[in-house]
mmCIF file of C-alpha atoms in Angstrom:
data_model
loop_
_atom_site.group_PDB
_atom_site.id
_atom_site.type_symbol
_atom_site.label_atom_id
_atom_site.label_comp_id
_atom_site.label_asym_id
_atom_site.label_seq_id
_atom_site.Cartn_x
_atom_site.Cartn_y
_atom_site.Cartn_z
ATOM 1 C CA UNK F 709 -20.376 7.719 -14.613
ATOM 2 C CA UNK F 710 -23.291 7.494 -12.286
ATOM 3 C CA UNK F 711 -25.725 10.335 -12.403
ATOM 4 C CA UNK F 712 -28.826 9.013 -10.821
ATOM 5 C CA UNK F 713 -28.292 10.330 -7.303
ATOM 6 C CA UNK F 714 -31.676 10.328 -5.691
ATOM 7 C CA UNK F 715 -32.452 7.030 -4.076
ATOM 8 C CA UNK F 716 -35.466 7.443 -1.927
ATOM 9 C CA UNK F 717 -39.129 6.495 -1.531
ATOM 10 C CA UNK F 718 -42.281 8.526 -0.812
ATOM 11 C CA UNK F 719 -45.263 7.273 1.109
ATOM 12 C CA UNK F 720 -48.086 9.580 0.110
ATOM 13 C CA UNK F 721 -51.825 9.061 -0.378
ATOM 14 C CA UNK F 722 -52.504 6.395 -2.944
ATOM 15 C CA UNK F 723 -56.255 5.874 -2.576
ATOM 16 C CA UNK F 724 -57.358 8.312 -5.241
ATOM 17 C CA UNK F 725 -57.038 7.323 -8.886
ATOM 18 C CA UNK F 726 -54.338 8.887 -11.096
ATOM 19 C CA UNK F 727 -56.964 10.758 -13.170
ATOM 20 C CA UNK F 728 -57.944 12.707 -10.094
ATOM 21 C CA UNK F 729 -54.572 14.387 -10.092
ATOM 22 C CA UNK F 730 -54.061 14.755 -13.855
ATOM 23 C CA UNK F 731 -53.763 18.565 -13.506
ATOM 24 C CA UNK F 732 -51.331 18.333 -10.603
ATOM 25 C CA UNK F 733 -48.642 16.002 -11.946
ATOM 26 C CA UNK F 734 -46.229 16.661 -14.837
ATOM 27 C CA UNK F 735 -47.032 15.015 -18.161
ATOM 28 C CA UNK F 736 -43.941 15.719 -20.254
ATOM 29 C CA UNK F 737 -40.670 17.644 -20.064
ATOM 30 C CA UNK F 738 -36.966 17.583 -20.842
ATOM 31 C CA UNK F 739 -34.332 18.804 -18.406
ATOM 32 C CA UNK F 740 -30.630 19.001 -19.098
ATOM 33 C CA UNK F 741 -27.872 19.145 -16.538
ATOM 34 C CA UNK F 742 -24.151 19.679 -16.240
ATOM 35 C CA UNK F 743 -22.473 16.911 -14.178
ATOM 36 C CA UNK F 744 -19.469 17.773 -12.038
ATOM 37 C CA UNK F 745 -17.186 15.653 -9.877
ATOM 38 C CA UNK F 746 -15.413 17.378 -7.033
ATOM 39 C CA UNK F 747 -16.369 20.648 -8.643
ATOM 40 C CA UNK F 748 -14.776 19.797 -12.072
ATOM 41 C CA UNK F 749 -16.796 19.143 -15.235
ATOM 42 C CA UNK F 750 -17.430 15.494 -15.879
ATOM 43 C CA UNK F 751 -20.289 15.289 -18.387
ATOM 44 C CA UNK F 752 -23.957 16.024 -19.024
ATOM 45 C CA UNK F 753 -27.277 14.371 -18.255
ATOM 46 C CA UNK F 754 -30.740 14.660 -19.718
ATOM 47 C CA UNK F 755 -34.027 13.739 -18.020
ATOM 48 C CA UNK F 756 -37.074 13.178 -20.228
ATOM 49 C CA UNK F 757 -40.673 12.511 -19.284
ATOM 50 C CA UNK F 758 -43.280 11.569 -21.915
ATOM 51 C CA UNK F 759 -46.655 9.639 -22.065
ATOM 52 C CA UNK F 760 -46.183 5.993 -23.062
ATOM 53 C CA UNK F 761 -49.844 5.008 -23.610
ATOM 54 C CA UNK F 762 -52.250 2.916 -21.555
ATOM 55 C CA UNK F 763 -52.010 5.379 -18.661
ATOM 56 C CA UNK F 764 -48.306 4.907 -18.329
ATOM 57 C CA UNK F 765 -45.354 7.237 -18.652
ATOM 58 C CA UNK F 766 -41.731 6.821 -19.698
ATOM 59 C CA UNK F 767 -38.992 8.587 -17.705
ATOM 60 C CA UNK F 768 -35.485 8.488 -19.164
ATOM 61 C CA UNK F 769 -32.158 9.546 -17.738
ATOM 62 C CA UNK F 770 -29.237 9.523 -20.202
ATOM 63 C CA UNK F 771 -25.755 10.715 -19.329
ATOM 64 C CA UNK F 772 -22.442 10.996 -21.159
ATOM 65 C CA UNK F 773 -18.897 11.637 -19.977
ATOM 66 C CA UNK F 774 -17.427 14.654 -21.795
ATOM 67 C CA UNK F 775 -14.357 15.431 -19.705
ATOM 68 C CA UNK F 776 -11.444 13.789 -17.896
ATOM 69 C CA UNK F 777 -11.424 10.028 -17.374
ATOM 70 C CA UNK F 778 -15.160 9.712 -18.045
ATOM 71 C CA UNK F 779 -14.601 10.990 -21.577
ATOM 72 C CA UNK F 780 -11.501 8.891 -22.083
ATOM 73 C CA UNK F 781 -13.395 5.730 -21.113
ATOM 74 C CA UNK F 782 -16.427 6.659 -23.194
ATOM 75 C CA UNK F 783 -18.547 6.536 -20.050
ATOM 76 C CA UNK F 784 -22.275 6.717 -20.620
ATOM 77 C CA UNK F 785 -25.469 5.425 -19.074
ATOM 78 C CA UNK F 786 -29.128 5.077 -19.867
ATOM 79 C CA UNK F 787 -31.900 4.534 -17.351
ATOM 80 C CA UNK F 788 -35.475 4.047 -18.633
ATOM 81 C CA UNK F 789 -38.443 3.768 -16.301
ATOM 82 C CA UNK F 790 -42.095 2.982 -16.948
ATOM 83 C CA UNK F 791 -44.542 4.113 -14.305
ATOM 84 C CA UNK F 792 -48.226 4.955 -13.657
ATOM 85 C CA UNK F 793 -49.307 7.847 -11.522
ATOM 86 C CA UNK F 794 -50.838 6.437 -8.321
ATOM 87 C CA UNK F 795 -52.179 9.588 -6.795
ATOM 88 C CA UNK F 796 -49.062 11.838 -6.898
ATOM 89 C CA UNK F 797 -46.606 9.005 -6.820
ATOM 90 C CA UNK F 798 -44.876 7.602 -9.955
ATOM 91 C CA UNK F 799 -45.504 3.930 -9.090
ATOM 92 C CA UNK F 800 -43.002 1.629 -10.696
ATOM 93 C CA UNK F 801 -43.929 -0.622 -13.576
ATOM 94 C CA UNK F 802 -40.403 -1.313 -14.896
ATOM 95 C CA UNK F 803 -36.845 0.030 -14.842
ATOM 96 C CA UNK F 804 -33.782 -0.669 -17.049
ATOM 97 C CA UNK F 805 -30.227 0.410 -16.478
ATOM 98 C CA UNK F 806 -27.462 0.140 -19.100
ATOM 99 C CA UNK F 807 -24.214 1.625 -17.874
ATOM 100 C CA UNK F 808 -21.007 1.535 -19.919
ATOM 101 C CA UNK F 809 -17.607 2.427 -18.482
ATOM 102 C CA UNK F 810 -14.481 0.295 -18.180
ATOM 103 C CA UNK F 811 -16.976 -2.263 -16.797
ATOM 104 C CA UNK F 812 -20.469 -2.502 -18.119
ATOM 105 C CA UNK F 813 -23.527 -2.908 -15.829
ATOM 106 C CA UNK F 814 -27.125 -3.777 -16.540
ATOM 107 C CA UNK F 815 -30.153 -4.076 -14.298
ATOM 108 C CA UNK F 816 -33.815 -4.714 -15.198
ATOM 109 C CA UNK F 817 -36.646 -4.415 -12.662
ATOM 110 C CA UNK F 818 -40.200 -5.407 -13.525
ATOM 111 C CA UNK F 819 -43.294 -5.281 -11.310
ATOM 112 C CA UNK F 820 -46.098 -7.842 -11.831
ATOM 113 C CA UNK F 821 -48.935 -7.609 -9.359
ATOM 114 C CA UNK F 822 -47.361 -7.433 -5.887
ATOM 115 C CA UNK F 823 -44.005 -8.894 -6.912
ATOM 116 C CA UNK F 824 -40.830 -7.179 -8.155
ATOM 117 C CA UNK F 825 -38.261 -9.137 -10.144
ATOM 118 C CA UNK F 826 -34.740 -7.790 -10.672
ATOM 119 C CA UNK F 827 -32.226 -9.315 -13.067
ATOM 120 C CA UNK F 828 -28.721 -7.961 -12.394
ATOM 121 C CA UNK F 829 -26.099 -8.046 -15.117
ATOM 122 C CA UNK F 830 -28.116 -10.624 -17.001
ATOM 123 C CA UNK F 831 -27.321 -13.400 -14.504
ATOM 124 C CA UNK F 832 -28.457 -12.887 -10.942
ATOM 125 C CA UNK F 833 -32.226 -12.764 -10.273
ATOM 126 C CA UNK F 834 -33.952 -11.472 -7.141
ATOM 127 C CA UNK F 835 -37.662 -11.277 -6.267
ATOM 128 C CA UNK F 836 -39.392 -9.456 -3.435
ATOM 129 C CA UNK F 837 -42.766 -8.030 -2.466
ATOM 130 C CA UNK F 838 -43.603 -4.705 -4.149
ATOM 131 C CA UNK F 839 -45.736 -2.540 -1.860
ATOM 132 C CA UNK F 840 -48.273 -0.111 -3.257
ATOM 133 C CA UNK F 841 -46.597 3.177 -4.165
ATOM 134 C CA UNK F 842 -43.170 1.659 -4.708
ATOM 135 C CA UNK F 843 -40.851 3.773 -6.845
ATOM 136 C CA UNK F 844 -37.315 3.102 -8.043
ATOM 137 C CA UNK F 845 -34.126 5.137 -8.030
ATOM 138 C CA UNK F 846 -34.579 6.735 -11.445
ATOM 139 C CA UNK F 847 -37.948 8.306 -10.747
ATOM 140 C CA UNK F 848 -37.021 9.621 -7.290
ATOM 141 C CA UNK F 849 -36.129 13.177 -8.460
ATOM 142 C CA UNK F 850 -39.601 13.413 -9.963
ATOM 143 C CA UNK F 851 -41.409 11.786 -6.982
ATOM 144 C CA UNK F 852 -39.789 14.149 -4.493
ATOM 145 C CA UNK F 853 -40.391 17.224 -6.655
ATOM 146 C CA UNK F 854 -44.085 16.412 -6.947
ATOM 147 C CA UNK F 855 -44.301 15.937 -3.206
ATOM 148 C CA UNK F 856 -42.673 19.325 -2.585
ATOM 149 C CA UNK F 857 -44.986 21.050 -5.058
ATOM 150 C CA UNK F 858 -47.898 19.726 -3.006
ATOM 151 C CA UNK F 859 -46.542 21.406 0.128
ATOM 152 C CA UNK F 860 -44.776 18.414 1.763
ATOM 153 C CA UNK F 861 -41.999 19.316 4.200
ATOM 154 C CA UNK F 862 -40.809 15.759 4.567
ATOM 155 C CA UNK F 863 -41.339 12.414 2.772
ATOM 156 C CA UNK F 864 -40.699 8.793 3.442
ATOM 157 C CA UNK F 865 -41.465 6.096 0.872
ATOM 158 C CA UNK F 866 -40.475 2.633 -0.469
ATOM 159 C CA UNK F 867 -37.822 2.275 -3.198
ATOM 160 C CA UNK F 868 -37.293 -0.868 -5.125
ATOM 161 C CA UNK F 869 -33.506 -1.536 -5.309
ATOM 162 C CA UNK F 870 -31.539 -4.625 -6.305
ATOM 163 C CA UNK F 871 -32.550 -7.176 -3.650
ATOM 164 C CA UNK F 872 -35.241 -5.564 -1.573
ATOM 165 C CA UNK F 873 -37.308 -2.467 -0.816
ATOM 166 C CA UNK F 874 -35.575 0.309 1.047
ATOM 167 C CA UNK F 875 -37.452 2.850 3.120
ATOM 168 C CA UNK F 876 -35.812 6.230 2.578
ATOM 169 C CA UNK F 877 -36.632 9.609 4.041
ATOM 170 C CA UNK F 878 -36.127 13.248 3.124
ATOM 171 C CA UNK F 879 -36.813 16.528 4.918
ATOM 172 C CA UNK F 880 -36.835 20.190 3.955
ATOM 173 C CA UNK F 881 -33.734 21.667 5.615
ATOM 174 C CA UNK F 882 -33.555 25.309 4.469
ATOM 175 C CA UNK F 883 -34.371 27.912 1.830
ATOM 176 C CA UNK F 884 -31.238 28.960 0.004
ATOM 177 C CA UNK F 885 -30.166 30.991 -3.002
ATOM 178 C CA UNK F 886 -28.689 28.799 -5.701
ATOM 179 C CA UNK F 887 -26.979 29.816 -8.938
ATOM 180 C CA UNK F 888 -26.773 27.225 -11.749
ATOM 181 C CA UNK F 889 -26.451 27.664 -15.555
ATOM 182 C CA UNK F 890 -30.300 27.927 -15.799
ATOM 183 C CA UNK F 891 -30.323 30.966 -13.510
ATOM 184 C CA UNK F 892 -30.358 32.098 -9.878
ATOM 185 C CA UNK F 893 -33.165 30.740 -7.699
ATOM 186 C CA UNK F 894 -34.452 30.905 -4.171
ATOM 187 C CA UNK F 895 -34.588 27.178 -3.651
ATOM 188 C CA UNK F 896 -35.765 24.686 -1.102
ATOM 189 C CA UNK F 897 -32.932 22.395 0.090
ATOM 190 C CA UNK F 898 -33.924 18.845 0.916
ATOM 191 C CA UNK F 899 -31.613 16.469 2.819
ATOM 192 C CA UNK F 900 -31.828 12.710 3.137
ATOM 193 C CA UNK F 901 -32.441 11.829 6.793
ATOM 194 C CA UNK F 902 -32.606 8.045 7.137
ATOM 195 C CA UNK F 903 -28.884 7.652 6.326
ATOM 196 C CA UNK F 904 -25.914 9.966 6.443
ATOM 197 C CA UNK F 905 -24.858 9.867 2.787
ATOM 198 C CA UNK F 906 -24.022 13.517 2.252
ATOM 199 C CA UNK F 907 -27.089 14.049 0.038
ATOM 200 C CA UNK F 908 -28.816 17.362 -0.683
ATOM 201 C CA UNK F 909 -31.103 18.507 -3.471
ATOM 202 C CA UNK F 910 -32.302 22.023 -4.224
ATOM 203 C CA UNK F 911 -35.818 22.371 -5.715
ATOM 204 C CA UNK F 912 -37.961 25.301 -6.930
ATOM 205 C CA UNK F 913 -41.310 23.432 -6.556
ATOM 206 C CA UNK F 914 -43.503 26.179 -8.036
ATOM 207 C CA UNK F 915 -41.444 26.108 -11.236
ATOM 208 C CA UNK F 916 -39.835 22.684 -11.813
ATOM 209 C CA UNK F 917 -40.700 19.075 -10.785
ATOM 210 C CA UNK F 918 -37.020 18.135 -10.741
ATOM 211 C CA UNK F 919 -34.117 19.712 -8.813
ATOM 212 C CA UNK F 920 -32.164 22.719 -10.051
ATOM 213 C CA UNK F 921 -29.147 21.314 -8.213
ATOM 214 C CA UNK F 922 -28.261 18.047 -6.618
ATOM 215 C CA UNK F 923 -25.197 16.987 -4.683
ATOM 216 C CA UNK F 924 -24.150 13.694 -3.233
ATOM 217 C CA UNK F 925 -20.910 12.419 -1.633
ATOM 218 C CA UNK F 926 -21.794 8.794 -1.861
ATOM 219 C CA UNK F 927 -20.950 7.510 -5.326
ATOM 220 C CA UNK F 928 -18.170 9.909 -6.202
ATOM 221 C CA UNK F 929 -18.740 13.462 -4.903
ATOM 222 C CA UNK F 930 -21.124 14.240 -7.801
ATOM 223 C CA UNK F 931 -23.128 17.423 -8.485
ATOM 224 C CA UNK F 932 -25.802 18.058 -11.070
ATOM 225 C CA UNK F 933 -26.682 21.648 -12.085
ATOM 226 C CA UNK F 934 -29.676 22.507 -14.248
ATOM 227 C CA UNK F 935 -28.914 24.018 -17.626
ATOM 228 C CA UNK F 936 -32.341 24.067 -19.293
ATOM 229 C CA UNK F 937 -35.892 22.891 -18.668
ATOM 230 C CA UNK F 938 -38.618 22.561 -21.301
ATOM 231 C CA UNK F 939 -42.125 21.311 -20.819
ATOM 232 C CA UNK F 940 -44.840 21.349 -18.208
#
């Protein structure tokens, strides 16, 4: 089961040190979601942000299949990111994916200086230049939420993927009422604009740094709906 749906990058101001924005970026939280596929329950997911020392943060996304084939296969995944706030961008330090279904998958990304190294499934290795402000797929919900809380109406930024850096873009499309287990919200809908992948995410920027709802056709018609948020 794949629950990390946001794959984008955000090119925002990077010149100011992270400390300058300490009051403007989240420091720790836990958010839980129901995961649906085609409108039917599939599992649950938990996002956790916490300080990791030395000016870095750890951002974890764990998911577990609890219904249907996902439960039968014991599907689960863990994504763990380390990053440092570069201005208001969670600039990548490392990323690790461990996904278990009928076929396991692993991926490890590390950034050293201006170079990103990716080891895929423990065998294939790729290297490429890592630009300033590069994020990776796991931290994108957070990166986009922080951008929206700062008043951004659109965002384009670099994302480190398996073999290269992708430039991905999002734009505020509408304000819509959304009802999820956590409540009913007047939310900002953001669509991906650089590719037609049927992606939308609904944010309440003044309240949460992550989406209250997220839907994407690419990857299995998946939807995440916020159940509970704790933190700041």
